[in-house]
PDB file of C-alpha atoms in Angstrom:
ATOM      1  CA  UNK A   1     112.922  52.238 105.146  1.00  0.00           C
ATOM      2  CA  UNK A   2     112.423  54.026 108.436  1.00  0.00           C
ATOM      3  CA  UNK A   3     109.084  54.872 109.883  1.00  0.00           C
ATOM      4  CA  UNK A   4     107.977  58.612 109.702  1.00  0.00           C
ATOM      5  CA  UNK A   5     106.726  60.595 112.664  1.00  0.00           C
ATOM      6  CA  UNK A   6     105.550  64.127 113.113  1.00  0.00           C
ATOM      7  CA  UNK A   7     105.767  66.976 115.626  1.00  0.00           C
ATOM      8  CA  UNK A   8     103.751  70.257 115.850  1.00  0.00           C
ATOM      9  CA  UNK A   9     104.916  73.644 117.275  1.00  0.00           C
ATOM     10  CA  UNK A  10     102.131  76.172 117.861  1.00  0.00           C
ATOM     11  CA  UNK A  11     103.416  79.723 117.777  1.00  0.00           C
ATOM     12  CA  UNK A  12     101.533  82.505 119.502  1.00  0.00           C
ATOM     13  CA  UNK A  13      99.675  85.148 117.416  1.00  0.00           C
ATOM     14  CA  UNK A  14     100.936  88.583 117.005  1.00  0.00           C
ATOM     15  CA  UNK A  15      99.200  91.867 117.928  1.00  0.00           C
ATOM     16  CA  UNK A  16      97.601  93.750 115.085  1.00  0.00           C
ATOM     17  CA  UNK A  17      97.967  97.513 114.797  1.00  0.00           C
ATOM     18  CA  UNK A  18      95.568  99.992 113.247  1.00  0.00           C
ATOM     19  CA  UNK A  19      92.231 101.468 113.858  1.00  0.00           C
ATOM     20  CA  UNK A  20      90.302  98.269 114.209  1.00  0.00           C
ATOM     21  CA  UNK A  21      89.981  96.860 117.684  1.00  0.00           C
ATOM     22  CA  UNK A  22      87.847  94.491 119.655  1.00  0.00           C
ATOM     23  CA  UNK A  23      84.523  95.657 120.989  1.00  0.00           C
ATOM     24  CA  UNK A  24      86.146  96.340 124.420  1.00  0.00           C
ATOM     25  CA  UNK A  25      88.848  98.418 122.835  1.00  0.00           C
ATOM     26  CA  UNK A  26      91.595  95.750 123.214  1.00  0.00           C
ATOM     27  CA  UNK A  27      93.866  94.914 120.261  1.00  0.00           C
ATOM     28  CA  UNK A  28      93.055  92.224 117.743  1.00  0.00           C
ATOM     29  CA  UNK A  29      95.670  89.452 117.683  1.00  0.00           C
ATOM     30  CA  UNK A  30      96.424  87.071 114.943  1.00  0.00           C
ATOM     31  CA  UNK A  31      95.509  83.401 115.522  1.00  0.00           C
ATOM     32  CA  UNK A  32      98.048  80.951 116.799  1.00  0.00           C
ATOM     33  CA  UNK A  33      99.769  79.137 113.932  1.00  0.00           C
ATOM     34  CA  UNK A  34     100.561  75.392 113.862  1.00  0.00           C
ATOM     35  CA  UNK A  35     103.897  74.487 112.114  1.00  0.00           C
ATOM     36  CA  UNK A  36     104.275  70.793 111.502  1.00  0.00           C
ATOM     37  CA  UNK A  37     107.484  68.961 111.071  1.00  0.00           C
ATOM     38  CA  UNK A  38     107.320  65.594 109.326  1.00  0.00           C
ATOM     39  CA  UNK A  39     110.299  63.505 110.585  1.00  0.00           C
ATOM     40  CA  UNK A  40     112.360  60.794 108.915  1.00  0.00           C
ATOM     41  CA  UNK A  41     115.480  59.171 110.482  1.00  0.00           C
ATOM     42  CA  UNK A  42     117.797  62.110 109.272  1.00  0.00           C
ATOM     43  CA  UNK A  43     115.670  64.550 107.344  1.00  0.00           C
ATOM     44  CA  UNK A  44     112.490  66.486 107.848  1.00  0.00           C
ATOM     45  CA  UNK A  45     109.894  68.472 105.996  1.00  0.00           C
ATOM     46  CA  UNK A  46     108.236  71.607 107.441  1.00  0.00           C
ATOM     47  CA  UNK A  47     104.759  72.381 106.618  1.00  0.00           C
ATOM     48  CA  UNK A  48     103.409  75.983 106.875  1.00  0.00           C
ATOM     49  CA  UNK A  49     106.201  78.145 108.115  1.00  0.00           C
ATOM     50  CA  UNK A  50     104.922  81.210 110.137  1.00  0.00           C
ATOM     51  CA  UNK A  51     105.302  84.923 109.314  1.00  0.00           C
ATOM     52  CA  UNK A  52     106.901  87.137 112.031  1.00  0.00           C
ATOM     53  CA  UNK A  53     110.556  87.341 112.937  1.00  0.00           C
ATOM     54  CA  UNK A  54     109.978  86.077 116.429  1.00  0.00           C
ATOM     55  CA  UNK A  55     107.867  83.142 115.172  1.00  0.00           C
ATOM     56  CA  UNK A  56     110.446  82.323 112.438  1.00  0.00           C
ATOM     57  CA  UNK A  57     113.245  82.228 115.080  1.00  0.00           C
ATOM     58  CA  UNK A  58     111.332  80.001 117.386  1.00  0.00           C
ATOM     59  CA  UNK A  59     110.516  77.590 114.533  1.00  0.00           C
ATOM     60  CA  UNK A  60     114.164  77.540 113.394  1.00  0.00           C
ATOM     61  CA  UNK A  61     115.383  76.625 116.780  1.00  0.00           C
ATOM     62  CA  UNK A  62     112.778  73.869 116.935  1.00  0.00           C
ATOM     63  CA  UNK A  63     113.923  72.480 113.648  1.00  0.00           C
ATOM     64  CA  UNK A  64     117.548  72.568 114.678  1.00  0.00           C
ATOM     65  CA  UNK A  65     116.732  70.787 117.939  1.00  0.00           C
ATOM     66  CA  UNK A  66     114.997  68.011 115.965  1.00  0.00           C
ATOM     67  CA  UNK A  67     118.498  66.824 114.832  1.00  0.00           C
ATOM     68  CA  UNK A  68     117.352  66.343 111.282  1.00  0.00           C
ATOM     69  CA  UNK A  69     118.356  68.171 108.180  1.00  0.00           C
ATOM     70  CA  UNK A  70     115.559  70.253 106.754  1.00  0.00           C
ATOM     71  CA  UNK A  71     115.090  68.974 103.134  1.00  0.00           C
ATOM     72  CA  UNK A  72     111.843  70.761 102.120  1.00  0.00           C
ATOM     73  CA  UNK A  73     109.146  73.250 103.044  1.00  0.00           C
ATOM     74  CA  UNK A  74     105.565  73.032 102.002  1.00  0.00           C
ATOM     75  CA  UNK A  75     102.782  75.720 102.129  1.00  0.00           C
ATOM     76  CA  UNK A  76      99.230  74.597 102.236  1.00  0.00           C
ATOM     77  CA  UNK A  77      97.819  77.842 100.943  1.00  0.00           C
ATOM     78  CA  UNK A  78      98.730  81.438 100.135  1.00  0.00           C
ATOM     79  CA  UNK A  79      97.724  83.437 103.257  1.00  0.00           C
ATOM     80  CA  UNK A  80     100.966  85.199 104.244  1.00  0.00           C
ATOM     81  CA  UNK A  81     100.924  83.779 107.816  1.00  0.00           C
ATOM     82  CA  UNK A  82     101.464  80.383 106.456  1.00  0.00           C
ATOM     83  CA  UNK A  83     104.474  81.060 104.123  1.00  0.00           C
ATOM     84  CA  UNK A  84     106.236  84.459 104.746  1.00  0.00           C
ATOM     85  CA  UNK A  85     108.879  82.820 106.829  1.00  0.00           C
ATOM     86  CA  UNK A  86     110.014  80.387 104.195  1.00  0.00           C
ATOM     87  CA  UNK A  87     112.917  82.534 102.695  1.00  0.00           C
ATOM     88  CA  UNK A  88     114.413  83.264 106.074  1.00  0.00           C
ATOM     89  CA  UNK A  89     114.271  79.526 107.113  1.00  0.00           C
ATOM     90  CA  UNK A  90     115.959  78.595 103.794  1.00  0.00           C
ATOM     91  CA  UNK A  91     118.651  81.018 104.596  1.00  0.00           C
ATOM     92  CA  UNK A  92     119.102  79.420 108.016  1.00  0.00           C
ATOM     93  CA  UNK A  93     118.880  75.804 106.511  1.00  0.00           C
ATOM     94  CA  UNK A  94     120.529  75.958 103.133  1.00  0.00           C
ATOM     95  CA  UNK A  95     119.618  73.099 100.668  1.00  0.00           C
ATOM     96  CA  UNK A  96     115.953  73.152 101.747  1.00  0.00           C
ATOM     97  CA  UNK A  97     113.553  73.451  98.889  1.00  0.00           C
ATOM     98  CA  UNK A  98     110.135  75.217  99.261  1.00  0.00           C
ATOM     99  CA  UNK A  99     107.130  73.754  97.381  1.00  0.00           C
ATOM    100  CA  UNK A 100     103.519  74.792  96.775  1.00  0.00           C
ATOM    101  CA  UNK A 101     100.884  74.285  94.132  1.00  0.00           C
ATOM    102  CA  UNK A 102     100.289  76.650  91.365  1.00  0.00           C
ATOM    103  CA  UNK A 103      97.124  77.940  92.864  1.00  0.00           C
ATOM    104  CA  UNK A 104      98.875  78.535  96.217  1.00  0.00           C
ATOM    105  CA  UNK A 105     101.771  80.425  94.456  1.00  0.00           C
ATOM    106  CA  UNK A 106      99.159  82.611  92.669  1.00  0.00           C
ATOM    107  CA  UNK A 107      97.665  83.744  95.921  1.00  0.00           C
ATOM    108  CA  UNK A 108     101.128  84.271  97.426  1.00  0.00           C
ATOM    109  CA  UNK A 109     101.772  86.748  94.757  1.00  0.00           C
ATOM    110  CA  UNK A 110      98.619  88.614  95.618  1.00  0.00           C
ATOM    111  CA  UNK A 111      99.642  88.717  99.346  1.00  0.00           C
ATOM    112  CA  UNK A 112     103.138  89.825  98.450  1.00  0.00           C
ATOM    113  CA  UNK A 113     101.751  92.659  96.422  1.00  0.00           C
ATOM    114  CA  UNK A 114      99.566  93.672  99.384  1.00  0.00           C
ATOM    115  CA  UNK A 115     102.335  93.611 101.981  1.00  0.00           C
ATOM    116  CA  UNK A 116     102.612  97.380 102.433  1.00  0.00           C
ATOM    117  CA  UNK A 117      98.938  98.008 102.597  1.00  0.00           C
ATOM    118  CA  UNK A 118      97.734  94.949 104.453  1.00  0.00           C
ATOM    119  CA  UNK A 119     100.484  93.044 106.281  1.00  0.00           C
ATOM    120  CA  UNK A 120     103.009  95.631 107.140  1.00  0.00           C
ATOM    121  CA  UNK A 121     100.399  98.260 108.186  1.00  0.00           C
ATOM    122  CA  UNK A 122      99.020  95.708 110.733  1.00  0.00           C
ATOM    123  CA  UNK A 123     102.326  94.101 111.816  1.00  0.00           C
ATOM    124  CA  UNK A 124     104.979  96.944 111.379  1.00  0.00           C
ATOM    125  CA  UNK A 125     108.451  95.861 111.571  1.00  0.00           C
ATOM    126  CA  UNK A 126     107.628  92.174 112.317  1.00  0.00           C
ATOM    127  CA  UNK A 127     107.787  90.529 109.029  1.00  0.00           C
ATOM    128  CA  UNK A 128     111.181  89.789 107.140  1.00  0.00           C
ATOM    129  CA  UNK A 129     111.774  89.995 103.454  1.00  0.00           C
ATOM    130  CA  UNK A 130     109.362  87.696 101.734  1.00  0.00           C
ATOM    131  CA  UNK A 131     110.360  86.768  98.204  1.00  0.00           C
ATOM    132  CA  UNK A 132     108.368  83.861  96.698  1.00  0.00           C
ATOM    133  CA  UNK A 133     111.088  81.169  96.962  1.00  0.00           C
ATOM    134  CA  UNK A 134     108.647  78.358  96.042  1.00  0.00           C
ATOM    135  CA  UNK A 135     108.559  76.063  93.096  1.00  0.00           C
ATOM    136  CA  UNK A 136     105.702  73.954  91.935  1.00  0.00           C
ATOM    137  CA  UNK A 137     105.454  70.676  93.963  1.00  0.00           C
ATOM    138  CA  UNK A 138     106.328  67.653  91.748  1.00  0.00           C
ATOM    139  CA  UNK A 139     103.278  65.605  90.591  1.00  0.00           C
ATOM    140  CA  UNK A 140     104.306  62.647  92.714  1.00  0.00           C
ATOM    141  CA  UNK A 141     104.569  64.855  95.835  1.00  0.00           C
ATOM    142  CA  UNK A 142     107.552  65.334  98.118  1.00  0.00           C
ATOM    143  CA  UNK A 143     109.742  62.332  98.952  1.00  0.00           C
ATOM    144  CA  UNK A 144     110.935  62.012 102.428  1.00  0.00           C
ATOM    145  CA  UNK A 145     113.307  59.055 102.807  1.00  0.00           C
ATOM    146  CA  UNK A 146     111.238  56.961 100.410  1.00  0.00           C
ATOM    147  CA  UNK A 147     107.901  57.991 101.807  1.00  0.00           C
ATOM    148  CA  UNK A 148     105.532  60.202  99.614  1.00  0.00           C
ATOM    149  CA  UNK A 149     104.045  63.412 101.059  1.00  0.00           C
ATOM    150  CA  UNK A 150     101.164  64.120  98.722  1.00  0.00           C
ATOM    151  CA  UNK A 151      99.540  67.494  98.291  1.00  0.00           C
ATOM    152  CA  UNK A 152      95.701  67.215  97.793  1.00  0.00           C
ATOM    153  CA  UNK A 153      93.937  70.225  96.195  1.00  0.00           C
ATOM    154  CA  UNK A 154      90.600  70.762  97.967  1.00  0.00           C
ATOM    155  CA  UNK A 155      89.410  74.071  96.589  1.00  0.00           C
ATOM    156  CA  UNK A 156      88.028  76.978  98.574  1.00  0.00           C
ATOM    157  CA  UNK A 157      88.079  76.815 102.318  1.00  0.00           C
ATOM    158  CA  UNK A 158      88.901  79.863 104.272  1.00  0.00           C
ATOM    159  CA  UNK A 159      90.620  81.148 101.115  1.00  0.00           C
ATOM    160  CA  UNK A 160      91.015  80.040  97.406  1.00  0.00           C
ATOM    161  CA  UNK A 161      92.984  77.225  96.115  1.00  0.00           C
ATOM    162  CA  UNK A 162      93.721  75.593  99.425  1.00  0.00           C
ATOM    163  CA  UNK A 163      95.407  72.167  99.812  1.00  0.00           C
ATOM    164  CA  UNK A 164      96.302  69.662 102.452  1.00  0.00           C
ATOM    165  CA  UNK A 165      99.359  67.495 102.776  1.00  0.00           C
ATOM    166  CA  UNK A 166      98.666  63.820 103.116  1.00  0.00           C
ATOM    167  CA  UNK A 167     101.333  61.415 104.690  1.00  0.00           C
ATOM    168  CA  UNK A 168      99.720  58.034 103.893  1.00  0.00           C
ATOM    169  CA  UNK A 169     102.334  55.872 105.761  1.00  0.00           C
ATOM    170  CA  UNK A 170     101.300  57.350 109.004  1.00  0.00           C
ATOM    171  CA  UNK A 171      97.661  58.317 108.315  1.00  0.00           C
ATOM    172  CA  UNK A 172      98.476  62.015 108.781  1.00  0.00           C
ATOM    173  CA  UNK A 173      96.840  65.010 107.134  1.00  0.00           C
ATOM    174  CA  UNK A 174      98.292  68.355 107.541  1.00  0.00           C
ATOM    175  CA  UNK A 175      95.146  70.385 106.854  1.00  0.00           C
ATOM    176  CA  UNK A 176      96.161  73.974 106.901  1.00  0.00           C
ATOM    177  CA  UNK A 177      93.167  76.306 107.185  1.00  0.00           C
ATOM    178  CA  UNK A 178      90.725  73.659 105.919  1.00  0.00           C
ATOM    179  CA  UNK A 179      90.408  72.623 109.547  1.00  0.00           C
ATOM    180  CA  UNK A 180      90.566  74.632 112.764  1.00  0.00           C
ATOM    181  CA  UNK A 181      91.154  73.071 116.198  1.00  0.00           C
ATOM    182  CA  UNK A 182      89.964  75.003 119.256  1.00  0.00           C
ATOM    183  CA  UNK A 183      90.430  78.388 117.498  1.00  0.00           C
ATOM    184  CA  UNK A 184      87.827  80.655 116.055  1.00  0.00           C
ATOM    185  CA  UNK A 185      87.593  80.396 112.238  1.00  0.00           C
ATOM    186  CA  UNK A 186      88.346  83.139 109.724  1.00  0.00           C
ATOM    187  CA  UNK A 187      85.215  83.573 107.748  1.00  0.00           C
ATOM    188  CA  UNK A 188      85.798  86.761 105.651  1.00  0.00           C
ATOM    189  CA  UNK A 189      86.134  84.721 102.376  1.00  0.00           C
ATOM    190  CA  UNK A 190      82.970  82.701 102.785  1.00  0.00           C
ATOM    191  CA  UNK A 191      80.913  84.810 100.498  1.00  0.00           C
ATOM    192  CA  UNK A 192      79.551  83.612  97.146  1.00  0.00           C
ATOM    193  CA  UNK A 193      79.189  79.962  98.197  1.00  0.00           C
ATOM    194  CA  UNK A 194      82.227  79.726 100.374  1.00  0.00           C
ATOM    195  CA  UNK A 195      80.615  77.830 103.094  1.00  0.00           C
ATOM    196  CA  UNK A 196      79.452  75.137 100.731  1.00  0.00           C
ATOM    197  CA  UNK A 197      83.005  74.833  99.138  1.00  0.00           C
ATOM    198  CA  UNK A 198      84.593  74.783 102.680  1.00  0.00           C
ATOM    199  CA  UNK A 199      82.334  71.968 103.648  1.00  0.00           C
ATOM    200  CA  UNK A 200      83.172  70.025 100.600  1.00  0.00           C
ATOM    201  CA  UNK A 201      86.977  70.500 101.377  1.00  0.00           C
ATOM    202  CA  UNK A 202      86.404  69.002 104.830  1.00  0.00           C
ATOM    203  CA  UNK A 203      84.686  66.093 103.194  1.00  0.00           C
ATOM    204  CA  UNK A 204      87.721  65.574 100.956  1.00  0.00           C
ATOM    205  CA  UNK A 205      89.886  65.388 103.993  1.00  0.00           C
ATOM    206  CA  UNK A 206      87.581  62.879 105.685  1.00  0.00           C
ATOM    207  CA  UNK A 207      87.778  60.689 102.580  1.00  0.00           C
ATOM    208  CA  UNK A 208      91.432  60.181 103.230  1.00  0.00           C
ATOM    209  CA  UNK A 209      90.477  58.393 106.420  1.00  0.00           C
ATOM    210  CA  UNK A 210      93.221  60.082 108.429  1.00  0.00           C
ATOM    211  CA  UNK A 211      94.333  58.949 111.861  1.00  0.00           C
ATOM    212  CA  UNK A 212      95.591  62.433 112.754  1.00  0.00           C
ATOM    213  CA  UNK A 213      94.674  65.859 111.435  1.00  0.00           C
ATOM    214  CA  UNK A 214      96.754  68.875 112.187  1.00  0.00           C
ATOM    215  CA  UNK A 215      94.839  72.210 111.856  1.00  0.00           C
ATOM    216  CA  UNK A 216      96.579  75.348 110.616  1.00  0.00           C
ATOM    217  CA  UNK A 217      95.309  77.272 113.658  1.00  0.00           C
ATOM    218  CA  UNK A 218      94.937  75.191 116.829  1.00  0.00           C
ATOM    219  CA  UNK A 219      95.054  75.260 120.555  1.00  0.00           C
ATOM    220  CA  UNK A 220      98.335  73.702 121.432  1.00  0.00           C
ATOM    221  CA  UNK A 221      96.697  71.837 124.328  1.00  0.00           C
ATOM    222  CA  UNK A 222      94.284  69.820 122.106  1.00  0.00           C
ATOM    223  CA  UNK A 223      95.158  66.629 120.257  1.00  0.00           C
ATOM    224  CA  UNK A 224      95.158  66.230 116.452  1.00  0.00           C
ATOM    225  CA  UNK A 225      92.052  64.008 116.639  1.00  0.00           C
ATOM    226  CA  UNK A 226      89.982  63.542 113.341  1.00  0.00           C
ATOM    227  CA  UNK A 227      86.996  64.696 115.319  1.00  0.00           C
ATOM    228  CA  UNK A 228      88.072  68.211 114.588  1.00  0.00           C
ATOM    229  CA  UNK A 229      86.603  67.690 111.046  1.00  0.00           C
ATOM    230  CA  UNK A 230      83.065  67.514 112.653  1.00  0.00           C
ATOM    231  CA  UNK A 231      83.921  70.395 114.969  1.00  0.00           C
ATOM    232  CA  UNK A 232      84.991  72.654 111.980  1.00  0.00           C
ATOM    233  CA  UNK A 233      81.726  71.689 110.144  1.00  0.00           C
ATOM    234  CA  UNK A 234      79.659  72.557 113.185  1.00  0.00           C
ATOM    235  CA  UNK A 235      81.232  75.991 113.420  1.00  0.00           C
ATOM    236  CA  UNK A 236      80.523  76.580 109.702  1.00  0.00           C
ATOM    237  CA  UNK A 237      76.858  75.584 110.191  1.00  0.00           C
ATOM    238  CA  UNK A 238      76.258  77.757 113.233  1.00  0.00           C
ATOM    239  CA  UNK A 239      77.990  80.802 111.731  1.00  0.00           C
ATOM    240  CA  UNK A 240      76.274  80.435 108.331  1.00  0.00           C
ATOM    241  CA  UNK A 241      72.835  80.347 109.955  1.00  0.00           C
ATOM    242  CA  UNK A 242      73.604  83.549 111.857  1.00  0.00           C
ATOM    243  CA  UNK A 243      74.856  85.269 108.674  1.00  0.00           C
ATOM    244  CA  UNK A 244      71.841  84.147 106.755  1.00  0.00           C
ATOM    245  CA  UNK A 245      69.499  85.709 109.395  1.00  0.00           C
ATOM    246  CA  UNK A 246      71.383  89.007 108.840  1.00  0.00           C
ATOM    247  CA  UNK A 247      72.010  89.665 112.452  1.00  0.00           C
ATOM    248  CA  UNK A 248      74.006  92.659 113.557  1.00  0.00           C
ATOM    249  CA  UNK A 249      77.748  92.326 113.837  1.00  0.00           C
ATOM    250  CA  UNK A 250      77.536  92.552 117.628  1.00  0.00           C
ATOM    251  CA  UNK A 251      74.749  90.032 117.807  1.00  0.00           C
ATOM    252  CA  UNK A 252      76.834  87.695 115.604  1.00  0.00           C
ATOM    253  CA  UNK A 253      79.860  88.190 117.767  1.00  0.00           C
ATOM    254  CA  UNK A 254      78.041  87.490 121.017  1.00  0.00           C
ATOM    255  CA  UNK A 255      76.139  84.447 119.691  1.00  0.00           C
ATOM    256  CA  UNK A 256      79.327  82.783 118.445  1.00  0.00           C
ATOM    257  CA  UNK A 257      81.291  83.546 121.576  1.00  0.00           C
ATOM    258  CA  UNK A 258      78.464  82.117 123.585  1.00  0.00           C
ATOM    259  CA  UNK A 259      78.110  79.020 121.445  1.00  0.00           C
ATOM    260  CA  UNK A 260      81.873  78.340 121.328  1.00  0.00           C
ATOM    261  CA  UNK A 261      83.250  79.629 124.569  1.00  0.00           C
ATOM    262  CA  UNK A 262      86.384  77.413 124.748  1.00  0.00           C
ATOM    263  CA  UNK A 263      87.701  78.505 121.337  1.00  0.00           C
ATOM    264  CA  UNK A 264      90.774  80.853 121.352  1.00  0.00           C
ATOM    265  CA  UNK A 265      91.122  84.191 119.717  1.00  0.00           C
ATOM    266  CA  UNK A 266      87.790  85.923 119.205  1.00  0.00           C
ATOM    267  CA  UNK A 267      89.317  88.456 116.823  1.00  0.00           C
ATOM    268  CA  UNK A 268      88.190  86.695 113.642  1.00  0.00           C
ATOM    269  CA  UNK A 269      84.610  86.506 114.989  1.00  0.00           C
ATOM    270  CA  UNK A 270      84.507  90.236 115.455  1.00  0.00           C
ATOM    271  CA  UNK A 271      86.044  91.409 112.187  1.00  0.00           C
ATOM    272  CA  UNK A 272      84.314  88.520 110.368  1.00  0.00           C
ATOM    273  CA  UNK A 273      80.975  89.937 111.608  1.00  0.00           C
ATOM    274  CA  UNK A 274      81.897  93.428 110.592  1.00  0.00           C
ATOM    275  CA  UNK A 275      83.013  92.381 107.171  1.00  0.00           C
ATOM    276  CA  UNK A 276      80.102  90.012 106.443  1.00  0.00           C
ATOM    277  CA  UNK A 277      77.252  91.750 108.265  1.00  0.00           C
ATOM    278  CA  UNK A 278      78.263  95.361 108.691  1.00  0.00           C
ATOM    279  CA  UNK A 279      79.139  98.312 106.553  1.00  0.00           C
ATOM    280  CA  UNK A 280      82.884  97.915 107.138  1.00  0.00           C
ATOM    281  CA  UNK A 281      84.932  96.994 104.018  1.00  0.00           C
ATOM    282  CA  UNK A 282      87.234  94.349 105.593  1.00  0.00           C
ATOM    283  CA  UNK A 283      88.797  91.984 103.064  1.00  0.00           C
ATOM    284  CA  UNK A 284      91.650  89.715 102.827  1.00  0.00           C
ATOM    285  CA  UNK A 285      94.024  90.335  99.778  1.00  0.00           C
ATOM    286  CA  UNK A 286      92.619  88.574  96.701  1.00  0.00           C
ATOM    287  CA  UNK A 287      89.105  88.136  98.200  1.00  0.00           C
ATOM    288  CA  UNK A 288      86.349  89.222  95.826  1.00  0.00           C
ATOM    289  CA  UNK A 289      83.508  87.333  97.584  1.00  0.00           C
ATOM    290  CA  UNK A 290      80.584  89.392  98.919  1.00  0.00           C
TER     291      UNK A 290
END
């Protein structure tokens, strides 16, 4: 049985359209997305396909260049930027099967229903047709040339019903949005105890004793070092303290940017502050926290 390996491609974020802009009037941009390809000798499994046409084309070329047959796709959670590209990639790589958990598929349905109002209004003309082509992942996980890739349900992190994909044979955890690596975190869905559940999800990843952790949103120049578990925790502790103090959205934004100056993409800091501390109703599809 051949040894597995993995590769990561980070695709750039896309510019958001609409009335909401950054404090200086510049456009908000979606976070860079990390797509992980778990590689066997002749086959590969893709984790978290991206969502815009240009991102999907880039990932498709990357898969083709790997020289492996794409056998499966896995989505760690139901946010559209981590699964909308699945159908287009299956069209390009026939025979690949898309898998997710039931909880992820439930949130997929919510985001699909919100496409017109939420996704297409912000990213007009950039997203292909996005039917839910997923099926429930087998109880034993996904087999890649005799190696199990095991979905682990970890609960609410930056959204509901999140999972990670564990590859025990190489000590890898593809962590989706449970962990961020050098990118500002999306906090809009942390109401009603969301910080506590997110911290518990990080603990669940740490309990797997990974040797490498791939974050769903990462700075491509940073390694997949497990220390990002502690870095994600620290970010949550700092931002929760600011929210509990009920600072203004601008004070929140400035404090977080000053505390984490090297993190990419400050957009989520600004709209997170507006949604959690201001009077602006900014919600992700399916988010009923307050």
